[in-house]
Coordinates of C-alpha atoms in Angstrom, one line a residue:
X1 CA 17.6 -1.8 19.6
X2 CA 17.6 -1.0 15.9
X3 CA 18.7 -3.1 13.0
X4 CA 19.9 -2.3 9.5
X5 CA 17.5 -2.7 6.5
X6 CA 19.7 -5.6 5.2
X7 CA 19.7 -7.5 8.5
X8 CA 15.9 -7.3 8.6
X9 CA 15.6 -8.5 5.1
X10 CA 14.0 -5.3 4.0
X11 CA 15.0 -3.4 0.9
X12 CA 16.4 0.1 1.4
X13 CA 14.9 2.4 -1.3
X14 CA 16.1 5.8 0.1
X15 CA 17.3 7.3 3.5
X16 CA 14.9 6.0 6.1
X17 CA 12.6 4.5 3.6
X18 CA 12.2 0.9 2.7
X19 CA 9.9 -2.0 1.8
X20 CA 9.7 -5.7 2.1
X21 CA 8.0 -8.3 -0.4
X22 CA 5.9 -10.6 1.5
X23 CA 5.5 -14.2 0.8
X24 CA 3.0 -16.1 -1.3
X25 CA 1.4 -13.1 -3.1
X26 CA 4.5 -10.9 -3.4
X27 CA 2.7 -7.9 -1.8
X28 CA 4.8 -4.9 -0.8
X29 CA 4.7 -3.5 2.5
X30 CA 6.5 0.0 2.8
X31 CA 7.9 1.9 5.8
X32 CA 8.8 5.6 6.4
X33 CA 10.9 6.7 9.4
X34 CA 10.7 9.9 10.9
X35 CA 12.1 11.5 14.1
X36 CA 8.9 11.4 15.9
X37 CA 6.6 9.1 13.7
X38 CA 6.8 5.8 11.8
X39 CA 4.4 5.1 8.8
X40 CA 3.8 1.8 7.5
X41 CA 2.2 1.2 4.1
X42 CA -0.3 -1.7 3.9
X43 CA -0.5 -4.3 6.6
X44 CA -0.2 -7.8 5.0
X45 CA -2.6 -10.7 4.3
X46 CA -3.5 -12.0 7.8
X47 CA -3.1 -11.1 11.5
X48 CA 0.2 -12.9 11.8
X49 CA 1.7 -11.2 8.9
X50 CA 0.6 -7.8 10.5
X51 CA 2.3 -8.8 13.7
X52 CA 5.3 -9.8 11.9
X53 CA 5.5 -6.3 10.3
X54 CA 4.9 -4.4 13.4
X55 CA 7.8 -6.2 15.0
X56 CA 10.2 -5.7 12.2
X57 CA 9.3 -2.1 11.6
X58 CA 9.7 -1.2 15.1
X59 CA 13.1 -2.9 15.1
X60 CA 14.1 -0.8 12.1
X61 CA 12.6 2.4 13.4
X62 CA 13.5 2.1 17.1
X63 CA 10.0 2.9 17.9
X64 CA 6.4 1.8 17.2
X65 CA 4.5 2.4 14.1
X66 CA 2.2 5.5 14.6
X67 CA 0.6 5.6 11.3
X68 CA -0.8 3.2 8.8
X69 CA -1.9 3.9 5.2
X70 CA -3.8 1.4 3.4
X71 CA -3.5 1.7 -0.4
X72 CA -6.7 -0.1 -1.4
X73 CA -9.1 -2.5 0.2
X74 CA -7.8 -6.1 -1.1
X75 CA -7.1 -8.8 1.4
X76 CA -3.6 -9.1 0.8
X77 CA -2.9 -5.5 1.7
X78 CA -5.3 -5.0 4.7
X79 CA -6.2 -8.2 6.7
X80 CA -3.1 -7.4 8.9
X81 CA -4.2 -4.1 9.9
X82 CA -5.6 -5.1 13.5
X83 CA -2.0 -5.6 14.5
X84 CA -1.7 -1.9 14.3
X85 CA -4.7 -1.1 16.6
X86 CA -2.9 1.9 18.2
X87 CA -1.8 3.6 14.9
X88 CA -3.6 6.4 13.1
X89 CA -5.1 4.6 10.1
X90 CA -5.5 6.4 6.6
X91 CA -7.3 5.4 3.6
X92 CA -9.0 7.0 0.4
X93 CA -12.3 8.4 0.9
X94 CA -14.8 5.6 0.9
X95 CA -12.4 2.9 2.1
X96 CA -14.0 2.7 5.6
X97 CA -17.5 1.8 4.1
X98 CA -15.8 -0.5 1.6
X99 CA -14.2 -2.5 4.2
X100 CA -17.3 -2.3 6.5
X101 CA -19.9 -3.5 3.9
X102 CA -17.6 -5.7 2.2
X103 CA -16.4 -8.0 4.8
X104 CA -18.2 -11.2 3.6
X105 CA -16.5 -10.7 0.2
X106 CA -13.0 -9.9 1.5
X107 CA -13.1 -13.0 3.5
X108 CA -14.3 -15.2 0.5
X109 CA -11.7 -13.4 -1.7
X110 CA -9.0 -14.3 0.8
X111 CA -10.0 -18.0 0.9
X112 CA -10.3 -18.2 -2.9
X113 CA -6.8 -17.3 -3.1
X114 CA -5.6 -19.8 -0.5
X115 CA -5.7 -18.0 2.7
X116 CA -6.7 -20.5 5.6
X117 CA -10.2 -19.9 6.2
X118 CA -9.9 -19.7 9.9
X119 CA -7.1 -17.1 9.5
X120 CA -9.4 -15.1 7.3
X121 CA -12.4 -15.2 9.5
X122 CA -10.0 -13.9 12.6
X123 CA -8.6 -11.2 10.4
X124 CA -11.8 -9.9 9.0
X125 CA -13.5 -10.0 12.5
X126 CA -10.8 -7.9 13.8
X127 CA -10.3 -5.6 11.0
X128 CA -9.9 -1.9 11.9
X129 CA -11.2 0.7 9.5
X130 CA -9.4 3.9 8.5
X131 CA -10.3 6.9 10.9
X132 CA -8.6 9.5 8.3
X133 CA -10.1 9.5 4.9
X134 CA -8.2 11.2 1.9
X135 CA -10.3 13.0 -0.7
X136 CA -7.4 14.8 -2.3
X137 CA -3.9 15.2 -0.8
X138 CA -2.9 15.0 2.9
X139 CA 0.5 15.8 4.2
X140 CA 1.8 13.9 7.3
X141 CA 4.6 15.2 9.5
X142 CA 6.6 12.4 10.9
X143 CA 9.2 14.7 12.5
X144 CA 12.9 15.6 11.9
X145 CA 11.9 17.4 8.5
X146 CA 10.2 14.0 7.2
X147 CA 7.0 15.0 5.5
X148 CA 4.9 12.5 3.6
X149 CA 2.2 13.0 1.1
X150 CA -1.0 10.9 0.8
X151 CA -2.7 11.2 -2.4
X152 CA -6.1 9.8 -3.7
X153 CA -5.3 9.5 -7.3
X154 CA -8.0 6.9 -8.2
X155 CA -10.4 5.4 -9.1
X156 CA -8.2 2.7 -11.0
X157 CA -7.4 -0.7 -9.6
X158 CA -10.2 -0.2 -7.3
X159 CA -12.5 2.8 -6.3
X160 CA -10.3 3.6 -3.4
X161 CA -6.7 4.0 -4.6
X162 CA -4.3 5.8 -2.4
X163 CA -0.5 6.5 -3.1
X164 CA 2.4 7.7 -0.9
X165 CA 4.9 10.0 -1.8
X166 CA 8.1 10.5 0.2
X167 CA 10.1 13.5 -0.8
X168 CA 14.1 13.0 -1.0
X169 CA 16.9 11.8 -3.2
X170 CA 15.2 10.0 -4.8
X171 CA 11.6 10.7 -4.3
X172 CA 9.8 7.5 -3.5
X173 CA 6.3 6.7 -4.6
X174 CA 4.3 3.8 -3.0
X175 CA 1.7 3.0 -5.6
X176 CA -0.2 0.0 -4.4
X177 CA -1.6 -2.0 -7.2
X178 CA -2.1 0.8 -9.5
X179 CA 1.2 -0.6 -10.7
X180 CA 2.4 -4.2 -10.7
X181 CA 5.7 -5.3 -11.9
X182 CA 5.8 -9.2 -11.2
X183 CA 2.7 -9.9 -13.3
X184 CA 0.0 -8.0 -15.5
X185 CA -1.9 -5.5 -13.5
X186 CA -5.1 -7.3 -12.0
X187 CA -8.6 -5.6 -13.0
X188 CA -11.2 -7.4 -10.8
X189 CA -15.0 -6.6 -10.5
X190 CA -14.1 -3.5 -8.3
X191 CA -11.9 -2.0 -10.8
X192 CA -12.4 1.2 -12.7
X193 CA -10.7 0.5 -16.1
X194 CA -11.7 3.7 -18.0
X195 CA -10.2 5.8 -15.3
X196 CA -6.9 3.7 -14.4
X197 CA -4.8 5.4 -17.1
X198 CA -5.7 8.9 -15.8
X199 CA -4.8 7.8 -12.4
X200 CA -1.3 6.7 -13.5
X201 CA -1.0 10.1 -15.2
X202 CA -1.7 11.8 -12.1
X203 CA 0.8 9.6 -10.4
X204 CA 3.5 10.4 -12.6
X205 CA 2.7 14.0 -12.3
X206 CA 3.3 13.7 -8.5
X207 CA 6.2 11.7 -8.8
X208 CA 8.2 13.0 -11.6
X209 CA 10.7 11.5 -13.9
X210 CA 13.4 10.7 -11.3
X211 CA 11.3 9.0 -8.7
X212 CA 11.5 5.6 -7.6
X213 CA 8.0 3.9 -8.1
X214 CA 7.3 0.9 -5.5
X215 CA 4.6 -1.2 -7.1
X216 CA 2.2 -3.3 -5.0
X217 CA 3.8 -6.5 -6.3
X218 CA 7.2 -6.7 -7.9
X219 CA 10.5 -4.8 -8.0
X220 CA 10.9 -1.2 -7.8
X221 CA 10.7 0.5 -11.2
X222 CA 11.1 3.9 -12.9
X223 CA 8.7 6.3 -14.5
X224 CA 9.4 4.9 -17.8
X225 CA 8.0 1.5 -16.7
X226 CA 4.8 3.3 -15.2
X227 CA 4.3 5.1 -18.4
X228 CA 4.6 1.8 -20.6
X229 CA 2.1 0.1 -18.1
X230 CA -0.3 3.0 -18.5
X231 CA -0.3 2.7 -22.3
X232 CA -0.7 -0.9 -22.0
X233 CA -3.8 -0.4 -19.6
X234 CA -5.1 2.3 -22.2
X235 CA -4.7 -0.1 -24.9
X236 CA -6.2 -3.1 -23.0
X237 CA -9.4 -1.3 -21.9
X238 CA -9.9 0.8 -25.0
X239 CA -9.3 4.3 -23.4
X240 CA -7.1 7.1 -24.1

């Protein structure tokens, strides 16, 4: 039996499109429901969180998650992915290698940020890598006229940034951590600061002025917010 967005604790952003803010790290997970397919955007920080997302998504959509898009290779967005072993998994080109060869650092980063070491170990050991790698743009058909565009707009926050655009009224753009609302965007050792403003330029071109932009952390924002964050990043990193 399906439930409403409100009953589930998810935020409805547009018809058939919603997101939830996960506890502890305020990480966003997104959901797009089509007639034949269901896309989840990011999988949470541990296996238990992935299972929670799978259960809630199925209750909202009325059938299982068929597609999973991972916006970038940070623990709070990918370590629940093994809960979706039956889904088609998508990521930016190079994400598969980053997850395979960066398992030790992924585990260590999760523990540094407070994840229980046993939960981190379990999630990393079970981690599934994307089968479908996006180098430019990739259109998914979820049925019933619902098409979704996956776009590799990076590097920026990482070397493997993927965004998800959902046409409609309004158009919805899931930005991953290229955009953050609840704090200053985080630039770790795997960031590409000199390219980040250009990635946001591309994101704004794809989404346009009237889109709803869903950040990796924080509240839904508009194009003006994204543009202001782009200018702040350019000033912070000394690029145009």
